[in-house]
CSV table of C-alpha atoms (C1' of nucleotides) in Angstrom, one decimal:
chain,number,residue,atom,x,y,z
A,1,MET,CA,0.0,-0.2,-0.3
A,2,SER,CA,3.0,2.4,0.0
A,3,LEU,CA,2.5,3.1,-3.9
A,4,ARG,CA,-0.4,5.5,-3.0
A,5,TYR,CA,1.9,7.4,-0.5
A,6,ALA,CA,4.6,7.5,-3.1
A,7,ILE,CA,2.4,9.3,-5.3
A,8,LEU,CA,1.0,11.6,-2.6
A,9,GLY,CA,4.6,12.4,-1.6
A,10,TYR,CA,5.4,13.3,-5.4
A,11,LEU,CA,2.3,15.4,-5.8
A,12,SER,CA,2.8,17.4,-2.2
A,13,THR,CA,5.6,19.5,-3.9
A,14,GLY,CA,3.0,20.2,-6.8
A,15,PRO,CA,0.8,19.1,-9.6
A,16,GLY,CA,1.7,16.3,-12.1
A,17,THR,CA,0.4,14.0,-14.4
A,18,GLY,CA,0.7,10.3,-14.4
A,19,TYR,CA,3.2,10.2,-17.2
A,20,ASP,CA,5.5,12.9,-14.7
A,21,LEU,CA,5.1,10.0,-12.1
A,22,SER,CA,6.0,7.5,-14.5
A,23,ARG,CA,9.4,9.2,-15.5
A,24,GLN,CA,10.0,10.2,-11.4
A,25,PHE,CA,9.8,6.2,-10.7
A,26,ASP,CA,12.4,5.7,-13.1
A,27,SER,CA,14.7,8.4,-11.7
A,28,GLY,CA,14.6,10.3,-8.5
A,29,LEU,CA,11.9,8.8,-6.5
A,30,GLY,CA,12.7,5.4,-8.0
A,31,TRP,CA,15.4,4.9,-5.7
A,32,PHE,CA,12.8,4.5,-3.1
A,33,TRP,CA,9.7,3.2,-4.5
A,34,SER,CA,9.0,2.3,-8.1
A,35,ALA,CA,5.9,1.4,-10.3
A,36,ARG,CA,4.8,0.8,-13.9
A,37,HIS,CA,2.6,3.3,-15.6
A,38,SER,CA,0.0,0.3,-15.5
A,39,GLN,CA,-0.3,0.4,-12.2
A,40,ILE,CA,0.1,4.2,-11.8
A,41,TYR,CA,-2.8,5.4,-14.1
A,42,PRO,CA,-5.4,3.3,-12.0
A,43,GLU,CA,-4.1,4.4,-8.6
A,44,LEU,CA,-4.6,7.7,-9.5
A,45,LYS,CA,-8.2,7.3,-10.4
A,46,ARG,CA,-8.6,5.8,-7.0
A,47,LEU,CA,-7.0,8.5,-5.1
A,48,ALA,CA,-9.2,10.9,-6.8
A,49,ASP,CA,-12.3,8.7,-6.1
A,50,ALA,CA,-11.2,9.0,-2.5
A,51,GLY,CA,-10.6,12.6,-2.7
A,52,LEU,CA,-7.1,12.9,-1.8
A,53,VAL,CA,-6.2,14.2,-5.1
A,54,ASP,CA,-8.1,16.5,-7.6
A,55,ARG,CA,-8.0,15.7,-11.4
A,56,HIS,CA,-8.5,18.5,-14.0
A,57,ASP,CA,-8.0,18.4,-17.6
A,58,ALA,CA,-5.1,20.4,-19.2
A,59,VAL,CA,-5.9,21.3,-22.7
A,60,ALA,CA,-3.4,22.0,-25.5
A,61,GLY,CA,-5.1,24.5,-27.8
A,62,GLU,CA,-8.6,23.5,-27.8
A,63,VAL,CA,-8.2,19.5,-27.4
A,64,PHE,CA,-7.7,17.7,-24.4
A,65,ASP,CA,-4.3,17.0,-23.7
A,66,LYS,CA,-3.8,15.6,-20.3
A,67,TYR,CA,-5.0,15.1,-16.8
A,68,VAL,CA,-3.0,17.1,-14.0
A,69,TYR,CA,-3.6,16.1,-10.3
A,70,SER,CA,-3.1,17.9,-7.4
A,71,ILE,CA,-3.0,16.9,-3.9
A,72,THR,CA,-6.0,18.0,-1.7
A,73,GLU,CA,-6.0,18.7,2.1
A,74,LYS,CA,-7.4,15.5,2.6
A,75,GLY,CA,-4.6,14.0,0.8
A,76,ARG,CA,-2.0,15.9,2.6
A,77,ALA,CA,-3.5,14.7,6.0
A,78,GLU,CA,-3.3,11.3,4.8
A,79,LEU,CA,0.0,11.4,3.9
A,80,GLN,CA,1.5,13.1,7.1
A,81,GLN,CA,-0.5,10.2,9.2
A,82,TRP,CA,1.3,7.6,7.1
A,83,ALA,CA,4.5,9.0,7.4
A,84,ALA,CA,4.4,9.2,11.3
A,85,ALA,CA,3.0,5.7,11.5
A,86,PRO,CA,5.2,3.1,12.7
A,87,PRO,CA,7.1,1.4,10.0
A,88,THR,CA,6.6,-2.3,8.8
A,89,TYR,CA,9.4,-4.4,7.6
A,90,PRO,CA,8.9,-6.9,4.8
A,91,PRO,CA,9.7,-10.6,5.2
A,92,ASN,CA,13.2,-11.1,3.7
A,93,ARG,CA,13.4,-12.1,0.0
A,94,ASP,CA,16.9,-12.4,-1.3
A,95,SER,CA,17.4,-14.5,-4.4
A,96,GLU,CA,21.2,-13.6,-4.2
A,97,ARG,CA,21.7,-15.5,-0.6
A,98,LEU,CA,19.7,-18.3,-1.9
A,99,ARG,CA,21.9,-18.8,-4.7
A,100,LEU,CA,24.8,-18.2,-2.6
A,101,ILE,CA,24.2,-21.0,0.4
A,102,PHE,CA,23.0,-23.6,-2.5
A,103,SER,CA,26.1,-23.2,-4.7
A,104,ASP,CA,28.2,-25.4,-2.5
A,105,ASP,CA,28.2,-28.4,-5.2
A,106,ASP,CA,29.9,-25.9,-7.5
A,107,PRO,CA,31.4,-22.7,-5.9
A,108,LEU,CA,33.5,-21.8,-8.9
A,109,ALA,CA,30.3,-21.0,-10.8
A,110,LEU,CA,29.8,-18.2,-8.1
A,111,ARG,CA,32.5,-16.2,-9.7
A,112,PRO,CA,30.4,-14.5,-12.6
A,113,HIS,CA,27.4,-14.1,-10.0
A,114,LEU,CA,29.7,-12.1,-7.4
A,115,GLU,CA,31.3,-9.9,-10.1
A,116,ALA,CA,27.6,-9.3,-11.2
A,117,HIS,CA,26.9,-8.3,-7.6
A,118,LEU,CA,30.0,-6.0,-7.6
A,119,LYS,CA,29.4,-4.2,-10.7
A,120,HIS,CA,25.6,-3.7,-10.0
A,121,PHE,CA,26.4,-2.1,-6.5
A,122,ARG,CA,29.2,0.1,-8.1
A,123,GLU,CA,27.0,1.2,-10.6
A,124,ARG,CA,24.2,2.1,-8.2
A,125,ARG,CA,26.5,3.8,-6.0
A,126,GLU,CA,27.8,5.9,-8.8
A,127,ARG,CA,24.4,7.1,-9.8
A,128,LEU,CA,23.2,7.6,-6.3
A,129,GLN,CA,26.3,9.9,-5.4
A,130,GLN,CA,25.6,11.6,-8.9
A,131,THR,CA,21.9,12.1,-8.2
A,132,TRP,CA,22.7,13.2,-4.8
A,133,SER,CA,25.5,15.7,-6.0
A,134,SER,CA,23.0,17.1,-8.6
A,135,MET,CA,20.4,17.6,-5.8
A,136,GLN,CA,22.9,19.4,-3.4
A,137,ALA,CA,23.7,21.8,-6.4
A,138,GLY,CA,19.9,22.5,-6.9
A,139,ASP,CA,19.2,20.7,-10.1
A,140,HIS,CA,16.1,19.2,-9.0
A,141,ASP,CA,13.0,21.2,-9.5
A,142,ARG,CA,10.9,19.4,-6.9
A,143,VAL,CA,13.3,19.1,-4.4
A,144,ARG,CA,14.1,22.8,-5.0
A,145,ALA,CA,10.2,23.7,-4.8
A,146,ARG,CA,10.3,21.5,-1.7
A,147,ILE,CA,12.8,23.4,-0.4
A,148,GLU,CA,11.7,27.0,-1.3
A,149,ALA,CA,8.1,26.3,0.2
A,150,GLY,CA,8.9,26.8,3.5
A,151,SER,CA,11.1,28.5,6.0
A,152,ARG,CA,14.9,28.7,6.2
A,153,GLU,CA,15.2,26.1,9.0
A,154,ARG,CA,12.4,23.9,7.3
A,155,ALA,CA,14.6,24.1,3.8
A,156,GLU,CA,17.6,22.7,6.1
A,157,ILE,CA,15.6,19.7,7.3
A,158,THR,CA,14.5,18.6,3.7
A,159,LEU,CA,18.0,18.7,2.9
A,160,LYS,CA,19.0,17.0,5.8
A,161,LEU,CA,16.4,14.1,5.4
A,162,ARG,CA,17.5,13.6,1.6
A,163,GLU,CA,21.1,13.4,2.8
A,164,LEU,CA,20.0,10.6,5.2
A,165,ALA,CA,18.2,8.9,2.4
A,166,TYR,CA,20.8,9.2,0.1
A,167,THR,CA,23.9,8.6,2.2
A,168,GLY,CA,22.1,5.7,3.8
A,169,ASP,CA,21.7,4.1,0.3
A,170,ILE,CA,25.4,4.8,-0.7
A,171,ALA,CA,26.6,3.2,2.7
A,172,ARG,CA,24.5,0.3,1.6
A,173,ALA,CA,26.1,-0.3,-1.9
A,174,GLU,CA,29.5,0.2,-0.3
A,175,LEU,CA,28.9,-2.6,2.1
A,176,GLU,CA,27.9,-5.0,-0.8
A,177,ILE,CA,30.9,-3.9,-2.6
A,178,THR,CA,33.1,-4.9,0.3
A,179,TRP,CA,31.1,-7.9,1.0
A,180,ALA,CA,31.6,-9.2,-2.8
A,181,LEU,CA,35.2,-8.1,-2.9
A,182,ALA,CA,35.9,-10.1,0.2
A,183,ALA,CA,34.1,-13.2,-1.3
A,184,LEU,CA,36.0,-13.1,-4.5
A,185,GLU,CA,39.1,-13.1,-2.5
A,186,TRP,CA,37.9,-16.3,-0.8
A,187,LEU,CA,37.0,-17.6,-4.1
A,188,ASP,CA,40.5,-16.9,-5.8
A,189,SER,CA,42.2,-18.9,-2.7
A,190,LEU,CA,39.9,-21.6,-3.5
A,191,GLY,CA,41.2,-22.0,-7.2
A,192,ARG,CA,44.6,-21.8,-6.1
B,1,MET,CA,10.0,-17.8,-8.9
B,2,SER,CA,12.7,-18.1,-6.5
B,3,LEU,CA,10.3,-20.0,-4.1
B,4,ARG,CA,10.7,-23.3,-5.9
B,5,TYR,CA,14.0,-23.1,-5.8
B,6,ALA,CA,14.2,-22.4,-2.0
B,7,ILE,CA,12.2,-25.5,-1.9
B,8,LEU,CA,14.5,-27.2,-3.7
B,9,GLY,CA,17.4,-26.0,-1.9
B,10,TYR,CA,15.8,-27.2,1.4
B,11,LEU,CA,15.2,-30.5,0.1
B,12,SER,CA,18.5,-31.2,-1.4
B,13,THR,CA,19.6,-32.1,1.6
B,14,GLY,CA,17.0,-34.8,2.4
B,15,PRO,CA,13.3,-35.4,2.4
B,16,GLY,CA,11.1,-33.1,4.2
B,17,THR,CA,7.0,-32.2,4.5
B,18,GLY,CA,5.1,-29.1,3.7
B,19,TYR,CA,5.2,-28.6,7.3
B,20,ASP,CA,8.6,-28.7,7.8
B,21,LEU,CA,9.4,-26.1,4.9
B,22,SER,CA,6.8,-24.0,6.8
B,23,ARG,CA,8.6,-24.2,9.9
B,24,GLN,CA,11.9,-23.6,8.1
B,25,PHE,CA,11.1,-20.4,6.6
B,26,ASP,CA,10.2,-19.2,9.8
B,27,SER,CA,13.6,-19.9,11.2
B,28,GLY,CA,16.8,-20.7,9.3
B,29,LEU,CA,15.8,-20.5,5.5
B,30,GLY,CA,13.5,-17.4,6.5
B,31,TRP,CA,16.6,-15.2,6.6
B,32,PHE,CA,17.0,-15.4,3.2
B,33,TRP,CA,13.5,-16.5,1.9
B,34,SER,CA,10.0,-16.8,3.0
B,35,ALA,CA,6.4,-18.1,2.4
B,36,ARG,CA,3.5,-19.1,3.9
B,37,HIS,CA,1.9,-22.5,4.0
B,38,SER,CA,-0.8,-21.2,1.6
B,39,GLN,CA,1.8,-20.8,-0.8
B,40,ILE,CA,4.1,-24.1,0.0
B,41,TYR,CA,1.6,-26.7,-0.4
B,42,PRO,CA,0.4,-25.7,-4.1
B,43,GLU,CA,4.0,-25.3,-4.9
B,44,LEU,CA,5.1,-28.8,-3.6
B,45,LYS,CA,2.5,-30.1,-5.9
B,46,ARG,CA,3.6,-28.4,-8.7
B,47,LEU,CA,7.0,-29.1,-8.5
B,48,ALA,CA,5.7,-33.1,-8.0
B,49,ASP,CA,3.9,-32.7,-11.2
B,50,ALA,CA,6.9,-31.3,-12.9
B,51,GLY,CA,8.8,-34.2,-11.8
B,52,LEU,CA,11.4,-32.2,-9.5
B,53,VAL,CA,10.4,-33.8,-6.3
B,54,ASP,CA,8.9,-37.1,-5.7
B,55,ARG,CA,5.9,-37.7,-3.0
B,56,HIS,CA,5.2,-40.5,-0.7
B,57,ASP,CA,2.7,-41.1,1.9
B,58,ALA,CA,4.0,-41.5,5.4
B,59,VAL,CA,1.9,-43.5,7.4
B,60,ALA,CA,1.8,-43.4,11.3
B,61,GLY,CA,0.5,-47.0,12.3
B,62,GLU,CA,-2.1,-47.9,9.7
B,63,VAL,CA,-3.4,-44.4,8.5
B,64,PHE,CA,-2.2,-41.9,6.3
B,65,ASP,CA,0.0,-39.4,8.2
B,66,LYS,CA,1.7,-36.8,5.8
B,67,TYR,CA,3.4,-36.1,2.7
B,68,VAL,CA,7.0,-36.8,2.5
B,69,TYR,CA,8.8,-34.8,-0.5
B,70,SER,CA,12.2,-35.9,-1.6
B,71,ILE,CA,14.2,-34.1,-4.7
B,72,THR,CA,14.7,-36.3,-7.9
B,73,GLU,CA,17.9,-35.7,-9.8
B,74,LYS,CA,15.9,-33.6,-12.4
B,75,GLY,CA,15.4,-31.1,-9.4
B,76,ARG,CA,19.0,-31.2,-8.3
B,77,ALA,CA,19.9,-30.5,-12.0
B,78,GLU,CA,17.4,-27.5,-12.2
B,79,LEU,CA,18.4,-26.4,-8.8
B,80,GLN,CA,22.3,-26.3,-9.8
B,81,GLN,CA,21.4,-24.4,-13.0
B,82,TRP,CA,19.6,-21.8,-11.1
B,83,ALA,CA,22.0,-21.2,-8.7
B,84,ALA,CA,24.4,-20.4,-11.6
B,85,ALA,CA,22.5,-18.2,-13.6
B,86,PRO,CA,23.1,-14.3,-13.5
B,87,PRO,CA,21.3,-12.7,-10.3
B,88,THR,CA,18.5,-10.5,-10.9
B,89,TYR,CA,17.9,-7.3,-8.9
B,90,PRO,CA,14.4,-6.5,-7.9
B,91,PRO,CA,13.3,-2.7,-8.0
B,92,ASN,CA,13.6,-0.9,-5.0
B,93,ARG,CA,10.8,-0.7,-2.8
B,94,ASP,CA,11.5,0.7,0.7
B,95,SER,CA,8.7,2.5,2.7
B,96,GLU,CA,11.2,3.5,5.4
B,97,ARG,CA,13.1,5.8,3.1
B,98,LEU,CA,9.5,6.9,1.8
B,99,ARG,CA,8.4,8.0,5.4
B,100,LEU,CA,11.7,9.7,5.7
B,101,ILE,CA,11.6,12.1,3.0
B,102,PHE,CA,8.1,12.7,3.1
B,103,SER,CA,8.4,13.7,6.8
B,104,ASP,CA,9.7,17.2,6.5
B,105,ASP,CA,6.5,18.8,7.3
B,106,ASP,CA,6.8,17.1,11.2
B,107,PRO,CA,10.4,16.0,11.4
B,108,LEU,CA,10.1,15.5,15.2
B,109,ALA,CA,7.6,12.7,14.5
B,110,LEU,CA,10.4,10.8,13.1
B,111,ARG,CA,11.6,9.9,16.4
B,112,PRO,CA,9.5,6.9,17.3
B,113,HIS,CA,10.2,5.4,13.7
B,114,LEU,CA,14.1,5.7,13.9
B,115,GLU,CA,13.7,4.2,17.3
B,116,ALA,CA,11.7,1.4,15.8
B,117,HIS,CA,14.4,0.9,12.9
B,118,LEU,CA,17.1,0.5,15.8
B,119,LYS,CA,15.0,-1.9,17.8
B,120,HIS,CA,14.4,-3.9,14.8
B,121,PHE,CA,17.9,-4.3,13.5
B,122,ARG,CA,19.4,-4.5,16.7
B,123,GLU,CA,17.1,-7.6,17.4
B,124,ARG,CA,17.8,-9.0,13.8
B,125,ARG,CA,21.6,-8.6,14.6
B,126,GLU,CA,21.1,-10.5,18.0
B,127,ARG,CA,19.1,-13.2,16.1
B,128,LEU,CA,21.4,-13.6,13.3
B,129,GLN,CA,24.6,-13.8,15.4
B,130,GLN,CA,22.8,-16.6,17.5
B,131,THR,CA,21.5,-18.7,14.5
B,132,TRP,CA,25.2,-18.4,13.0
B,133,SER,CA,27.1,-19.5,16.3
B,134,SER,CA,24.7,-22.4,16.8
B,135,MET,CA,25.4,-23.3,13.2
B,136,GLN,CA,29.1,-23.3,13.6
B,137,ALA,CA,28.5,-25.5,16.7
B,138,GLY,CA,26.8,-27.9,14.7
B,139,ASP,CA,23.3,-27.3,16.1
B,140,HIS,CA,21.4,-27.3,12.9
B,141,ASP,CA,20.6,-30.6,11.3
B,142,ARG,CA,20.2,-29.8,7.8
B,143,VAL,CA,23.2,-27.9,7.7
B,144,ARG,CA,25.3,-30.7,9.3
B,145,ALA,CA,24.0,-33.2,6.9
B,146,ARG,CA,25.1,-31.0,4.1
B,147,ILE,CA,28.3,-30.8,5.5
B,148,GLU,CA,28.8,-34.5,6.4
B,149,ALA,CA,27.4,-35.6,2.8
B,150,GLY,CA,30.8,-34.3,1.2
B,151,SER,CA,34.5,-34.4,1.5
B,152,ARG,CA,36.3,-32.4,3.9
B,153,GLU,CA,37.0,-29.6,1.2
B,154,ARG,CA,33.4,-29.5,0.4
B,155,ALA,CA,32.5,-29.2,4.0
B,156,GLU,CA,34.7,-26.1,4.3
B,157,ILE,CA,33.0,-24.5,1.5
B,158,THR,CA,29.5,-25.1,2.9
B,159,LEU,CA,30.4,-23.6,5.9
B,160,LYS,CA,32.3,-20.7,4.2
B,161,LEU,CA,29.1,-20.0,2.2
B,162,ARG,CA,27.1,-19.7,5.2
B,163,GLU,CA,29.5,-17.8,7.0
B,164,LEU,CA,29.4,-15.1,3.9
B,165,ALA,CA,25.6,-15.2,4.0
B,166,TYR,CA,25.3,-14.6,7.7
B,167,THR,CA,28.1,-12.4,8.1
B,168,GLY,CA,27.0,-10.2,5.4
B,169,ASP,CA,23.5,-10.1,6.9
B,170,ILE,CA,24.9,-9.0,10.5
B,171,ALA,CA,27.1,-6.3,8.7
B,172,ARG,CA,23.9,-5.0,7.0
B,173,ALA,CA,21.7,-5.0,10.2
B,174,GLU,CA,25.0,-2.9,11.9
B,175,LEU,CA,25.0,-0.5,9.1
B,176,GLU,CA,21.2,0.3,9.8
B,177,ILE,CA,22.1,0.7,13.5
B,178,THR,CA,24.8,3.1,12.7
B,179,TRP,CA,22.7,4.9,10.4
B,180,ALA,CA,19.7,5.0,12.8
B,181,LEU,CA,22.0,6.4,15.8
B,182,ALA,CA,23.4,9.2,13.5
B,183,ALA,CA,19.9,10.1,12.3
B,184,LEU,CA,18.5,10.1,16.0
B,185,GLU,CA,21.8,12.4,17.1
B,186,TRP,CA,20.8,14.8,14.5
B,187,LEU,CA,17.2,14.7,15.7
B,188,ASP,CA,18.5,15.3,19.1
B,189,SER,CA,20.2,18.5,18.0
B,190,LEU,CA,17.0,19.7,16.2
B,191,GLY,CA,15.3,19.6,19.3
B,192,ARG,CA,17.7,21.9,21.1
C,1,DT,C1',-11.2,-30.3,28.2
C,2,DT,C1',-8.5,-27.1,26.5
C,3,DG,C1',-4.6,-25.8,24.5
C,4,DT,C1',-0.7,-26.4,21.5
C,5,DC,C1',1.5,-28.6,17.9
C,6,DC,C1',1.3,-31.1,13.8
C,7,DA,C1',-0.4,-31.6,8.9
C,8,DT,C1',-2.9,-30.1,5.0
C,9,DG,C1',-5.8,-27.7,2.3
C,10,DT,C1',-8.9,-23.9,-0.6
C,11,DA,C1',-10.5,-18.8,-1.9
C,12,DA,C1',-10.4,-14.4,-2.1
C,13,DA,C1',-8.1,-10.3,-2.3
C,14,DC,C1',-4.1,-7.5,-3.4
C,15,DA,C1',0.3,-6.0,-5.4
C,16,DG,C1',2.7,-6.2,-9.3
C,17,DT,C1',4.7,-7.2,-14.1
C,18,DT,C1',4.0,-8.2,-19.0
C,19,DA,C1',1.9,-7.6,-23.0
C,20,DC,C1',-1.8,-5.5,-25.8
C,21,DA,C1',-3.5,-1.1,-27.6
C,22,DT,C1',-3.9,3.8,-29.3
C,23,DG,C1',-2.8,8.4,-30.9
C,24,DA,C1',-0.7,13.2,-30.9
C,25,DT,C1',3.7,16.0,-31.1
C,26,DT,C1',8.4,17.1,-32.5
C,27,DG,C1',12.8,16.5,-33.9
C,28,DA,C1',16.6,14.5,-37.4
D,1,DT,C1',9.2,9.7,-42.8
D,2,DC,C1',10.9,7.7,-39.0
D,3,DA,C1',11.8,7.3,-34.5
D,4,DA,C1',11.6,9.2,-29.9
D,5,DT,C1',8.5,11.2,-26.3
D,6,DC,C1',4.5,12.5,-24.6
D,7,DA,C1',0.1,10.6,-22.9
D,8,DT,C1',-3.1,7.5,-21.1
D,9,DG,C1',-5.1,3.3,-20.7
D,10,DT,C1',-6.9,-2.2,-20.2
D,11,DA,C1',-6.0,-7.3,-19.8
D,12,DA,C1',-3.8,-11.6,-18.3
D,13,DC,C1',-0.9,-13.3,-15.5
D,14,DT,C1',2.3,-14.1,-11.2
D,15,DG,C1',3.3,-13.7,-6.6
D,16,DT,C1',1.9,-13.0,-2.1
D,17,DT,C1',-1.2,-12.5,2.0
D,18,DT,C1',-5.2,-13.2,4.8
D,19,DA,C1',-8.8,-15.8,5.9
D,20,DC,C1',-11.5,-19.6,5.9
D,21,DA,C1',-11.0,-24.8,6.8
D,22,DT,C1',-10.5,-29.3,9.0
D,23,DG,C1',-8.8,-32.8,11.8
D,24,DG,C1',-5.2,-35.8,14.9
D,25,DA,C1',-2.0,-36.5,18.7
D,26,DC,C1',-0.4,-35.1,22.8
D,27,DA,C1',0.2,-32.9,27.2
D,28,DA,C1',-1.6,-29.9,31.6
DNA sequence: TTGTCCATGTAAACAGTTACATGATTGA
DNA sequence: TCAATCATGTAACTGTTTACATGGACAA
């Protein structure tokens, strides 16, 4: 049920279309949540039906162009209530670990798999660092809007929360890199 | 599609029932994958239909007691093939992070949320450490069976793979603890 | 006799992915 | 005119959770 809050959170900084959300899930927001357009459009309709967002037609010239959604007061209240609610932790589902512990029949087959792990998290770290840097530089419209919407103290808080999120995810990626390097080193010692 | 491999992996050390699997997903295996019995029983039936496991009735006295499943050669082959396949990384879905970045309207509400994070990962770390210690001591039948089934070198590999999995997850938990502590410290400085 | 554990299932609902489907606009 | 991007939807399927359902064994 987090999808609706990801959407409300996005719209809390300003109006947007389903398509905007879709692109956002492929970039910035996508670090924390993601969804396909096939899930987004119906969910936006449900949010509108529930009165958490308003929908109005945008026209290009004379004809209908797209739907623009904006959050309502009710939606804002619901978002804040959810944000304050106690966290729920999903059950562990890590197919990587599964592969690892069931590879003892053929451990050397783990090599490409560990190398992929390394590559994946190195790329992830780079992209996270880039996103975070450009955000600090003020390149992200939505976050800038969020920052400029409030007081100076509030701006600091907004930025600090992003910092916690991004540096936290960067640290996670670094942990995976260190882990994979250690595992590869052990594999090397096995081969010798 | 990892459920079937979690099941095959479990059965690769010896026969078991659906109920055994269900308990296992609540303990040892549960660190890496989990499922409810409502998902396990139908999946076992599908595995049997596909010839990856054999099913035979176990009788208590004269009457049917339970179904015992054991992996077939075909099942073993399928498991190994899957274990060697390149990893796939699921899209990020972290409702914690979502709550964090959308809490700038009321950052002090984050406190219980960060404390829950801390508690959750401290408990997780303890339980992981305990499980790993008792496994090293040879308390886990399945893992011992797995170790005793092969050569001495193979035994070392089995243990080392578990070590990589458990210490990796312990390190992840520790990262979350460190992160939450830093976040709480910042929150404290905000309150002052 | 009451509660806990063992044991196995099905049904309904929810969440998410993949595939199908359409059409306008814009720039090379 | 061709490809990419903008824009919105539905349908079928897969995976997971929650709830419903049953019954034997055993110990307090």
